Short mmCIF file of C-alpha atoms (C1' of nucleotides) in Angstrom, two decimals:
data_model
loop_
_atom_site.label_atom_id
_atom_site.label_comp_id
_atom_site.label_asym_id
_atom_site.label_seq_id
_atom_site.Cartn_x
_atom_site.Cartn_y
_atom_site.Cartn_z
CA VAL A 1 16.16 -35.97 -62.95
CA GLY A 2 18.70 -37.53 -65.56
CA ARG A 3 19.89 -35.75 -68.36
CA PRO A 4 21.47 -36.72 -71.83
CA PRO A 5 25.37 -37.39 -71.58
CA ILE A 6 27.49 -34.54 -71.43
CA THR A 7 29.83 -33.20 -73.94
CA LEU A 8 32.55 -32.09 -71.70
CA ASP A 9 35.89 -33.85 -71.65
CA ALA A 10 39.14 -33.27 -68.60
CA GLU A 11 40.56 -30.82 -70.73
CA GLU A 12 37.21 -28.73 -70.25
CA ILE A 13 37.44 -29.61 -66.63
CA VAL A 14 40.83 -28.11 -66.23
CA GLY A 15 40.16 -25.43 -68.54
CA ALA A 16 37.56 -24.41 -66.29
CA ALA A 17 39.36 -25.01 -62.96
CA LEU A 18 42.02 -22.57 -64.35
CA HIS A 19 39.74 -20.02 -65.60
CA ILE A 20 38.28 -19.68 -61.96
CA PHE A 21 41.97 -20.13 -60.50
CA ASN A 22 43.29 -17.08 -62.59
CA GLU A 23 40.36 -15.47 -62.06
CA LYS A 24 39.44 -15.40 -58.21
CA GLY A 25 42.38 -17.58 -56.83
CA LEU A 26 43.58 -21.01 -56.01
CA ASP A 27 40.72 -21.11 -53.07
CA ALA A 28 37.95 -20.38 -54.71
CA VAL A 29 38.51 -23.88 -56.92
CA SER A 30 36.45 -26.46 -55.74
CA MET A 31 34.69 -29.39 -57.17
CA ARG A 32 31.39 -27.64 -56.78
CA THR A 33 32.66 -24.53 -58.33
CA VAL A 34 34.16 -25.90 -61.53
CA SER A 35 31.01 -28.14 -62.01
CA ALA A 36 28.33 -25.14 -61.64
CA ARG A 37 30.95 -23.16 -64.13
CA LEU A 38 30.24 -26.14 -66.56
CA GLY A 39 26.71 -26.39 -65.72
CA VAL A 40 26.69 -29.79 -64.28
CA SER A 41 26.53 -31.59 -61.03
CA PRO A 42 29.86 -32.50 -59.34
CA VAL A 43 29.71 -36.34 -60.32
CA PRO A 44 30.68 -35.75 -64.19
CA VAL A 45 33.36 -34.37 -62.88
CA TYR A 46 34.23 -36.89 -60.81
CA ARG A 47 33.90 -39.49 -63.34
CA ARG A 48 36.51 -37.43 -65.42
CA ILE A 49 38.98 -36.15 -63.31
CA GLY A 50 38.48 -38.34 -60.19
CA ASN A 51 38.63 -36.53 -57.48
CA LYS A 52 40.28 -32.92 -56.21
CA GLU A 53 44.06 -33.77 -55.62
CA ALA A 54 43.68 -35.42 -59.49
CA LEU A 55 42.13 -31.77 -61.10
CA LEU A 56 45.05 -29.79 -58.89
CA ASP A 57 47.78 -32.14 -60.49
CA ALA A 58 46.48 -31.15 -64.02
CA MET A 59 45.84 -27.57 -63.52
CA ALA A 60 49.66 -27.62 -62.12
CA ASN A 61 50.83 -29.19 -65.42
CA ARG A 62 49.06 -27.54 -67.59
CA LEU A 63 50.14 -24.06 -65.79
CA LEU A 64 54.06 -25.35 -66.33
CA ALA A 65 53.93 -27.12 -69.65
CA ASP A 66 54.68 -24.27 -71.52
CA VAL A 67 56.83 -22.95 -69.05
CA ALA A 68 60.35 -23.80 -70.87
CA PRO A 69 61.53 -21.10 -73.61
CA LEU A 70 62.83 -22.44 -76.42
CA PRO A 71 66.96 -22.60 -77.15
CA ALA A 72 68.26 -21.01 -79.97
CA ALA A 73 70.57 -22.97 -81.95
CA ARG A 74 73.37 -21.33 -81.40
CA GLU A 75 72.94 -20.96 -77.72
CA ASN A 76 75.59 -21.87 -75.25
CA TRP A 77 73.73 -24.20 -72.44
CA ARG A 78 74.57 -21.34 -69.49
CA HIS A 79 72.97 -18.54 -71.32
CA TYR A 80 69.89 -20.64 -72.21
CA ALA A 81 69.89 -21.93 -68.28
CA PHE A 82 69.87 -18.99 -67.49
CA ARG A 83 66.71 -18.09 -69.81
CA TRP A 84 65.53 -21.40 -68.65
CA VAL A 85 65.50 -20.45 -64.65
CA THR A 86 63.90 -16.91 -65.37
CA ALA A 87 61.38 -18.05 -66.68
CA LEU A 88 60.27 -20.82 -64.46
CA ARG A 89 60.84 -18.25 -61.66
CA THR A 90 58.90 -15.94 -63.28
CA ARG A 91 56.10 -18.10 -63.92
CA LEU A 92 56.11 -19.44 -60.07
CA GLY A 93 56.25 -15.96 -59.42
CA SER A 94 52.33 -15.25 -58.34
CA THR A 95 51.35 -16.23 -54.50
CA ASP A 96 49.02 -18.56 -55.88
CA VAL A 97 50.64 -20.39 -58.67
CA LYS A 98 53.54 -21.05 -56.20
CA LEU A 99 50.54 -23.08 -53.68
CA LEU A 100 49.09 -24.50 -56.52
CA ILE A 101 52.23 -26.21 -58.28
CA GLY A 102 54.50 -25.42 -55.50
CA GLU A 103 54.80 -29.17 -53.26
CA ARG A 104 54.33 -31.10 -56.76
CA ARG A 105 57.50 -33.08 -58.50
CA ALA A 106 55.81 -33.93 -62.41
CA PRO A 107 55.36 -30.39 -63.77
CA TYR A 108 59.22 -29.43 -63.16
CA VAL A 109 60.11 -32.89 -64.87
CA GLU A 110 58.36 -32.22 -67.86
CA ALA A 111 59.31 -28.40 -68.04
CA SER A 112 63.00 -29.57 -68.00
CA ARG A 113 63.54 -31.52 -71.11
CA PRO A 114 64.36 -28.93 -73.38
CA LEU A 115 66.97 -28.44 -71.00
CA VAL A 116 68.21 -31.59 -70.88
CA GLU A 117 68.49 -31.68 -74.92
CA LYS A 118 70.16 -28.36 -74.38
CA LEU A 119 73.22 -29.75 -71.95
CA GLN A 120 73.48 -32.92 -73.50
CA ALA A 121 74.19 -31.47 -76.87
CA SER A 122 76.76 -28.90 -74.93
CA GLY A 123 78.85 -31.62 -73.88
CA PHE A 124 77.32 -32.91 -70.55
CA GLY A 125 76.60 -36.71 -70.49
CA PRO A 126 72.69 -37.96 -70.00
CA ASP A 127 73.33 -38.52 -66.33
CA ALA A 128 74.51 -35.39 -66.23
CA ALA A 129 72.40 -33.29 -67.77
CA VAL A 130 69.75 -34.62 -65.63
CA GLN A 131 71.44 -34.04 -62.27
CA ALA A 132 72.34 -30.54 -63.57
CA CYS A 133 68.77 -29.75 -64.30
CA ARG A 134 67.69 -31.15 -60.87
CA LEU A 135 69.95 -28.33 -58.98
CA LEU A 136 68.88 -25.48 -61.02
CA ILE A 137 65.09 -26.32 -60.02
CA TRP A 138 66.05 -26.89 -56.51
CA ALA A 139 68.01 -23.68 -56.59
CA THR A 140 64.74 -21.91 -58.39
CA VAL A 141 61.95 -23.66 -56.01
CA GLY A 142 63.55 -23.12 -53.39
CA PHE A 143 64.15 -19.36 -54.03
CA VAL A 144 60.66 -18.55 -55.18
CA ILE A 145 58.90 -20.89 -52.15
CA VAL A 146 60.98 -18.85 -49.67
CA GLU A 147 61.11 -15.69 -50.88
CA THR A 148 57.34 -15.07 -52.24
CA ARG A 149 55.43 -13.06 -49.95
CA ARG A 150 51.91 -13.90 -49.54
CA GLY A 151 49.63 -11.57 -48.73
CA ASN A 152 50.30 -10.51 -44.56
CA ARG A 153 47.26 -12.30 -43.96
CA PRO A 154 45.22 -11.40 -40.63
CA SER A 155 46.90 -13.92 -37.93
CA ARG A 156 45.84 -12.07 -34.68
CA ARG A 157 48.65 -12.91 -32.53
CA GLY A 158 51.72 -15.38 -32.11
CA GLY A 159 53.83 -12.94 -33.99
CA ARG A 160 56.48 -12.39 -31.69
CA ARG A 161 59.66 -12.03 -33.10
CA ALA A 162 62.56 -11.69 -32.39
CA PRO A 163 64.47 -8.71 -32.35
CA GLY A 164 67.41 -8.43 -35.05
CA GLY A 165 67.57 -11.44 -37.23
CA ASP A 166 64.81 -11.19 -39.47
CA PRO A 167 66.30 -10.22 -42.82
CA ALA A 168 62.60 -8.63 -43.99
CA GLY A 169 63.49 -5.52 -45.04
CA VAL A 170 65.68 -6.42 -47.65
CA SER A 171 64.51 -4.67 -51.17
CA PRO A 172 63.56 -6.97 -54.42
CA ALA A 173 66.86 -5.64 -56.17
CA GLU A 174 68.48 -6.92 -53.69
CA THR A 175 66.48 -10.42 -53.23
CA ASP A 176 67.27 -10.67 -57.72
CA ARG A 177 70.66 -9.99 -57.07
CA LEU A 178 71.55 -12.68 -54.56
CA PHE A 179 69.29 -15.27 -56.70
CA GLU A 180 71.51 -14.52 -59.67
CA LEU A 181 74.75 -15.05 -57.47
CA HIS A 182 73.23 -18.24 -56.52
CA LEU A 183 72.62 -19.41 -59.92
CA ARG A 184 76.33 -18.27 -61.13
CA PHE A 185 77.47 -20.05 -57.84
CA LEU A 186 75.91 -23.43 -59.44
CA LEU A 187 76.59 -22.45 -62.92
CA ASP A 188 80.11 -22.29 -62.09
CA GLY A 189 80.29 -25.78 -60.48
CA LEU A 190 78.18 -27.23 -63.16
CA GLU A 191 81.06 -25.75 -65.85
CA ARG A 192 84.15 -27.24 -63.73
CA ALA A 193 82.17 -30.67 -62.51
CA ARG A 194 80.53 -30.89 -66.49
CA LEU A 195 82.76 -34.09 -66.98
CA THR A 196 82.95 -35.94 -63.55
CA VAL A 197 79.63 -35.93 -62.25
CA SER A 198 78.18 -38.38 -65.19
CA ARG A 199 80.55 -41.18 -63.59
CA SER A 200 77.86 -42.35 -61.94
CA ARG A 201 74.93 -45.30 -62.59
CA VAL B 1 25.77 -23.28 -20.59
CA GLY B 2 28.84 -21.08 -19.61
CA ARG B 3 31.40 -22.45 -17.49
CA PRO B 4 34.27 -20.11 -15.51
CA PRO B 5 37.86 -19.13 -17.41
CA ILE B 6 39.49 -21.63 -18.17
CA THR B 7 43.22 -22.00 -17.73
CA LEU B 8 44.30 -22.33 -21.39
CA ASP B 9 47.26 -20.50 -23.13
CA ALA B 10 48.73 -20.39 -26.85
CA GLU B 11 51.42 -22.75 -26.19
CA GLU B 12 48.92 -25.65 -24.63
CA ILE B 13 47.13 -25.20 -27.75
CA VAL B 14 49.60 -25.03 -30.29
CA GLY B 15 50.89 -28.37 -28.10
CA ALA B 16 47.96 -30.38 -28.69
CA ALA B 17 47.84 -29.32 -32.18
CA LEU B 18 51.10 -30.78 -32.83
CA HIS B 19 49.49 -33.68 -30.65
CA ILE B 20 47.36 -34.48 -33.65
CA PHE B 21 49.55 -33.17 -36.08
CA ASN B 22 52.37 -35.95 -35.11
CA GLU B 23 49.68 -39.02 -34.09
CA LYS B 24 47.31 -38.31 -37.66
CA GLY B 25 48.85 -36.06 -39.78
CA LEU B 26 48.01 -32.85 -40.91
CA ASP B 27 44.73 -33.23 -42.51
CA ALA B 28 42.99 -34.49 -39.12
CA VAL B 29 44.60 -30.64 -37.41
CA SER B 30 41.14 -28.80 -37.41
CA MET B 31 39.92 -26.08 -35.10
CA ARG B 32 37.33 -28.64 -33.78
CA THR B 33 39.96 -31.49 -33.04
CA VAL B 34 42.31 -29.25 -31.39
CA SER B 35 39.90 -27.51 -29.21
CA ALA B 36 38.15 -31.00 -28.60
CA ARG B 37 41.13 -32.18 -27.22
CA LEU B 38 41.63 -29.72 -24.67
CA GLY B 39 37.69 -30.02 -23.59
CA VAL B 40 37.15 -26.58 -24.52
CA SER B 41 34.71 -25.13 -28.07
CA PRO B 42 36.08 -23.99 -30.23
CA VAL B 43 35.55 -20.12 -29.58
CA PRO B 44 38.24 -20.15 -26.57
CA VAL B 45 41.18 -21.51 -28.86
CA TYR B 46 39.51 -18.51 -31.59
CA ARG B 47 39.77 -16.04 -28.81
CA ARG B 48 43.76 -17.24 -27.91
CA ILE B 49 44.86 -18.08 -30.99
CA GLY B 50 42.94 -16.08 -33.67
CA ASN B 51 42.06 -18.42 -36.76
CA LYS B 52 43.78 -21.58 -38.43
CA GLU B 53 46.79 -20.00 -40.27
CA ALA B 54 48.14 -18.04 -37.01
CA LEU B 55 47.86 -21.88 -35.53
CA LEU B 56 49.51 -23.84 -38.59
CA ASP B 57 52.16 -20.41 -38.33
CA ALA B 58 52.65 -20.95 -34.10
CA MET B 59 52.97 -24.73 -35.33
CA ALA B 60 55.47 -24.68 -37.71
CA ASN B 61 57.46 -22.26 -35.70
CA ARG B 62 57.64 -24.86 -33.08
CA LEU B 63 58.89 -27.58 -35.38
CA LEU B 64 62.18 -25.42 -36.67
CA ALA B 65 62.80 -23.67 -33.41
CA ASP B 66 65.15 -26.07 -32.12
CA VAL B 67 66.58 -27.21 -35.76
CA ALA B 68 69.95 -25.44 -35.69
CA PRO B 69 72.56 -27.89 -33.70
CA LEU B 70 75.21 -26.30 -31.66
CA PRO B 71 78.23 -24.72 -33.55
CA ALA B 72 81.53 -25.76 -31.87
CA ALA B 73 83.87 -23.55 -30.79
CA ARG B 74 86.32 -24.53 -32.93
CA GLU B 75 84.28 -25.80 -35.78
CA ASN B 76 85.19 -24.13 -39.26
CA TRP B 77 81.97 -22.18 -41.07
CA ARG B 78 82.00 -25.13 -43.51
CA HIS B 79 81.86 -27.91 -41.36
CA TYR B 80 78.48 -26.07 -39.46
CA ALA B 81 77.30 -25.05 -42.53
CA PHE B 82 76.85 -28.38 -43.46
CA ARG B 83 75.41 -29.66 -40.62
CA TRP B 84 72.65 -27.02 -39.98
CA VAL B 85 71.68 -27.94 -43.52
CA THR B 86 71.89 -31.56 -42.89
CA ALA B 87 69.67 -30.86 -39.77
CA LEU B 88 67.63 -28.76 -41.85
CA ARG B 89 66.87 -31.41 -44.44
CA THR B 90 66.43 -34.06 -42.14
CA ARG B 91 63.91 -31.86 -39.75
CA LEU B 92 61.85 -31.28 -43.56
CA GLY B 93 62.45 -35.02 -44.58
CA SER B 94 58.71 -36.04 -43.15
CA THR B 95 56.25 -35.19 -45.79
CA ASP B 96 53.54 -33.48 -43.55
CA VAL B 97 56.34 -31.51 -41.97
CA LYS B 98 56.83 -30.11 -45.35
CA LEU B 99 53.42 -29.51 -45.86
CA LEU B 100 53.14 -27.83 -42.89
CA ILE B 101 56.81 -25.51 -43.23
CA GLY B 102 57.04 -25.47 -46.66
CA GLU B 103 55.89 -22.30 -47.93
CA ARG B 104 56.54 -20.56 -45.09
CA ARG B 105 58.95 -17.94 -44.23
CA ALA B 106 59.73 -17.18 -40.86
CA PRO B 107 60.83 -20.38 -39.25
CA TYR B 108 63.83 -20.53 -41.42
CA VAL B 109 64.83 -17.18 -40.60
CA GLU B 110 64.41 -18.22 -36.59
CA ALA B 111 66.44 -20.92 -37.19
CA SER B 112 69.38 -19.56 -39.44
CA ARG B 113 70.57 -17.14 -36.74
CA PRO B 114 73.66 -19.55 -35.09
CA LEU B 115 74.68 -20.06 -38.56
CA VAL B 116 74.49 -16.53 -39.15
CA GLU B 117 76.56 -16.22 -36.49
CA LYS B 118 79.07 -18.20 -36.92
CA LEU B 119 79.55 -17.41 -40.71
CA GLN B 120 80.37 -13.06 -39.18
CA ALA B 121 82.57 -15.23 -36.39
CA SER B 122 84.48 -16.65 -39.52
CA GLY B 123 85.26 -14.13 -41.66
CA PHE B 124 81.95 -13.29 -43.04
CA GLY B 125 80.20 -9.48 -43.15
CA PRO B 126 76.84 -8.71 -41.50
CA ASP B 127 75.07 -8.74 -45.13
CA ALA B 128 77.28 -11.55 -46.30
CA ALA B 129 76.18 -13.91 -43.48
CA VAL B 130 72.73 -13.59 -43.70
CA GLN B 131 73.00 -13.92 -47.47
CA ALA B 132 74.98 -17.06 -47.60
CA CYS B 133 72.17 -17.99 -44.96
CA ARG B 134 69.43 -17.44 -47.67
CA LEU B 135 71.14 -19.62 -50.21
CA LEU B 136 71.83 -22.35 -48.07
CA ILE B 137 68.19 -22.06 -47.09
CA TRP B 138 66.64 -21.94 -50.82
CA ALA B 139 69.23 -24.72 -51.79
CA THR B 140 67.46 -26.93 -48.74
CA VAL B 141 64.10 -26.22 -49.08
CA GLY B 142 64.01 -26.52 -52.81
CA PHE B 143 65.72 -29.85 -52.42
CA VAL B 144 62.94 -30.45 -50.21
CA ILE B 145 59.80 -29.57 -51.22
CA VAL B 146 60.72 -31.23 -55.07
CA GLU B 147 61.82 -34.42 -53.99
CA THR B 148 59.92 -35.94 -51.05
CA ARG B 149 57.97 -38.13 -52.47
CA ARG B 150 54.25 -37.61 -50.99
CA GLY B 151 52.83 -41.48 -50.21
CA ASN B 152 51.56 -41.93 -54.42
CA ARG B 153 48.50 -40.85 -53.62
CA PRO B 154 45.06 -42.31 -55.74
CA SER B 155 44.67 -39.88 -58.77
CA ARG B 156 43.03 -41.61 -60.56
CA ARG B 157 43.37 -40.04 -64.10
CA GLY B 158 45.65 -37.46 -65.88
CA GLY B 159 48.59 -39.29 -65.29
CA ARG B 160 49.47 -39.95 -68.69
CA ARG B 161 53.35 -39.28 -68.64
CA ALA B 162 55.36 -38.82 -71.47
CA PRO B 163 58.26 -41.57 -71.98
CA GLY B 164 61.70 -41.06 -71.48
CA GLY B 165 62.09 -38.36 -69.66
CA ASP B 166 61.10 -38.75 -65.58
CA PRO B 167 64.18 -39.41 -63.83
CA ALA B 168 61.48 -40.78 -61.16
CA GLY B 169 63.97 -44.22 -60.96
CA VAL B 170 66.79 -42.24 -59.50
CA SER B 171 67.75 -44.10 -55.68
CA PRO B 172 67.35 -42.17 -52.62
CA ALA B 173 71.26 -42.66 -52.27
CA GLU B 174 71.85 -40.87 -55.71
CA THR B 175 69.37 -37.68 -54.74
CA ASP B 176 71.77 -37.46 -51.84
CA ARG B 177 75.15 -37.50 -53.21
CA LEU B 178 73.60 -34.51 -55.44
CA PHE B 179 72.16 -32.71 -52.68
CA GLU B 180 75.51 -32.77 -51.32
CA LEU B 181 77.26 -31.55 -54.90
CA HIS B 182 74.29 -29.12 -54.70
CA LEU B 183 75.88 -27.88 -51.42
CA ARG B 184 79.28 -28.17 -52.56
CA PHE B 185 79.07 -25.97 -54.97
CA LEU B 186 77.65 -23.64 -53.20
CA LEU B 187 80.24 -23.59 -50.29
CA ASP B 188 82.62 -23.11 -53.13
CA GLY B 189 81.10 -19.93 -54.62
CA LEU B 190 80.61 -18.87 -50.93
CA GLU B 191 83.75 -19.39 -50.02
CA ARG B 192 86.01 -17.57 -53.14
CA ALA B 193 83.03 -15.00 -52.80
CA ARG B 194 83.61 -13.89 -48.98
CA LEU B 195 84.77 -10.88 -49.17
CA THR B 196 83.10 -9.57 -52.28
CA VAL B 197 79.29 -10.11 -51.58
CA SER B 198 79.09 -7.86 -48.76
CA ARG B 199 79.88 -4.81 -50.83
CA SER B 200 76.02 -3.69 -51.00
CA ARG B 201 73.45 -1.64 -49.32
"C1'" DA C 1 33.96 -11.02 -19.05
"C1'" DC C 2 34.23 -15.60 -21.29
"C1'" DC C 3 32.03 -19.80 -21.65
"C1'" DT C 4 28.81 -22.96 -24.87
"C1'" DG C 5 24.94 -24.69 -28.06
"C1'" DA C 6 23.87 -23.60 -32.26
"C1'" DA C 7 24.08 -21.96 -36.88
"C1'" DC C 8 25.52 -20.42 -41.60
"C1'" DA C 9 28.89 -21.28 -45.31
"C1'" DC C 10 30.56 -23.71 -47.12
"C1'" DC C 11 33.75 -28.21 -48.20
"C1'" DG C 12 35.00 -33.45 -50.65
"C1'" DT C 13 32.42 -37.46 -52.04
"C1'" DT C 14 28.78 -41.07 -52.71
"C1'" DC C 15 23.92 -42.37 -53.04
"C1'" DA C 16 19.26 -43.58 -54.63
"C1'" DA C 17 16.85 -42.11 -57.65
"C1'" DG C 18 15.25 -40.84 -62.54
"C1'" DT C 19 15.48 -41.34 -67.90
"C1'" DA D 1 25.20 -45.84 -68.66
"C1'" DC D 2 25.30 -41.59 -67.47
"C1'" DC D 3 23.01 -37.41 -65.53
"C1'" DT D 4 20.77 -34.96 -61.18
"C1'" DG D 5 19.25 -33.57 -56.36
"C1'" DA D 6 19.88 -35.23 -52.08
"C1'" DA D 7 22.39 -36.83 -48.56
"C1'" DC D 8 27.03 -38.02 -45.30
"C1'" DA D 9 30.07 -36.12 -42.20
"C1'" DC D 10 32.62 -32.88 -42.10
"C1'" DC D 11 35.81 -27.99 -41.97
"C1'" DG D 12 36.21 -22.41 -40.49
"C1'" DT D 13 33.73 -19.03 -37.99
"C1'" DT D 14 30.69 -16.56 -35.81
"C1'" DC D 15 26.44 -15.58 -33.42
"C1'" DA D 16 22.86 -15.40 -29.34
"C1'" DA D 17 22.38 -16.90 -25.19
"C1'" DG D 18 23.64 -18.52 -20.45
"C1'" DT D 19 26.23 -17.66 -15.76
#
DNA sequence: ACCTGAACACCGTTCAAGT
DNA sequence: ACCTGAACACCGTTCAAGT
């Protein structure tokens, strides 16, 4: 039919998409459902966002934009690193968030800025700080990816599981302790290597 | 039309799916393309596999079924753990494999059996061996998920990247070194905790 | 019992009008 | 210039025949 131009920017589109995401999950987010929620045809959404992948990127960035907790002035780097990692782990806790953010990279990089600063302020060289951050992100993302159960979907066949080796009966508390142990190994290693790692580039 | 029953089992279906996967990537694998490659309608595939998710599960299991290298008899656990992790990291190296296996859990559990055995034979308690395995898997999966570039897709908008904090210019060699450092931190920690960790359950 | 063609209810994306 | 309806080329999944 052809209506006048629409007051609609990319932020609004991402907001609508996240609304659907939070209410009905990742599967419910489509270019059509998002545009319908905004009361327009899909075309204006394509004009502003590009395509679906760009929309998912933008959603992931927004979802991680505010994960990093504020570092306290006198907080030591180990303590802050622990809080930072815990915040990330919690934010990635939901299955759908994990599916959305999982494989992307940019959101983590963005979120790690305050941690990098804290590390630098604590005596890490610039490169060492960035590298320490990457280690912590790997540990957290790997943990979340592998350990977060997804809601036991149907999967009618093919489930023959060889007996005896699957640690499926592990309690969440146990897994929590193990994650903290992993973290401690990393922090200990970083502590010891603090001044050595930066010897590169 | 109605033809006589078909000689076709789940393994064949998974094989056809993996063939398409290897040749044209994950996006090209659909219930329709797989059944077409087998010369049947989608219905027999559904009868034997269940649904698409079950097919992807089976593909992921098969892709990781033979990752674990054979441990040598006199090999120490650190050396084998390093080889095992390297094999996993390599297998997960391709973008599409990462997309397929990424979020699943069962394939890792299966693949970790020889490593658990080697650890037990090296003085780890049963629980400690399984837990050490999990740590190594977390580290590897996190690394692969975060660091594997996917082929810079279009994403026409939303690319405003704040300046200065993105370690995108890091060389692959640098990343390799960092991964090995991460691994060393873990192995050192495990070494020290070898007899302590099992104090649980 | 087990196949096929056809359908249902969706996708992402783009085109040809319309104003 | 920028919208809409309609279309294109697909999906996953299931149904109603057919043999």
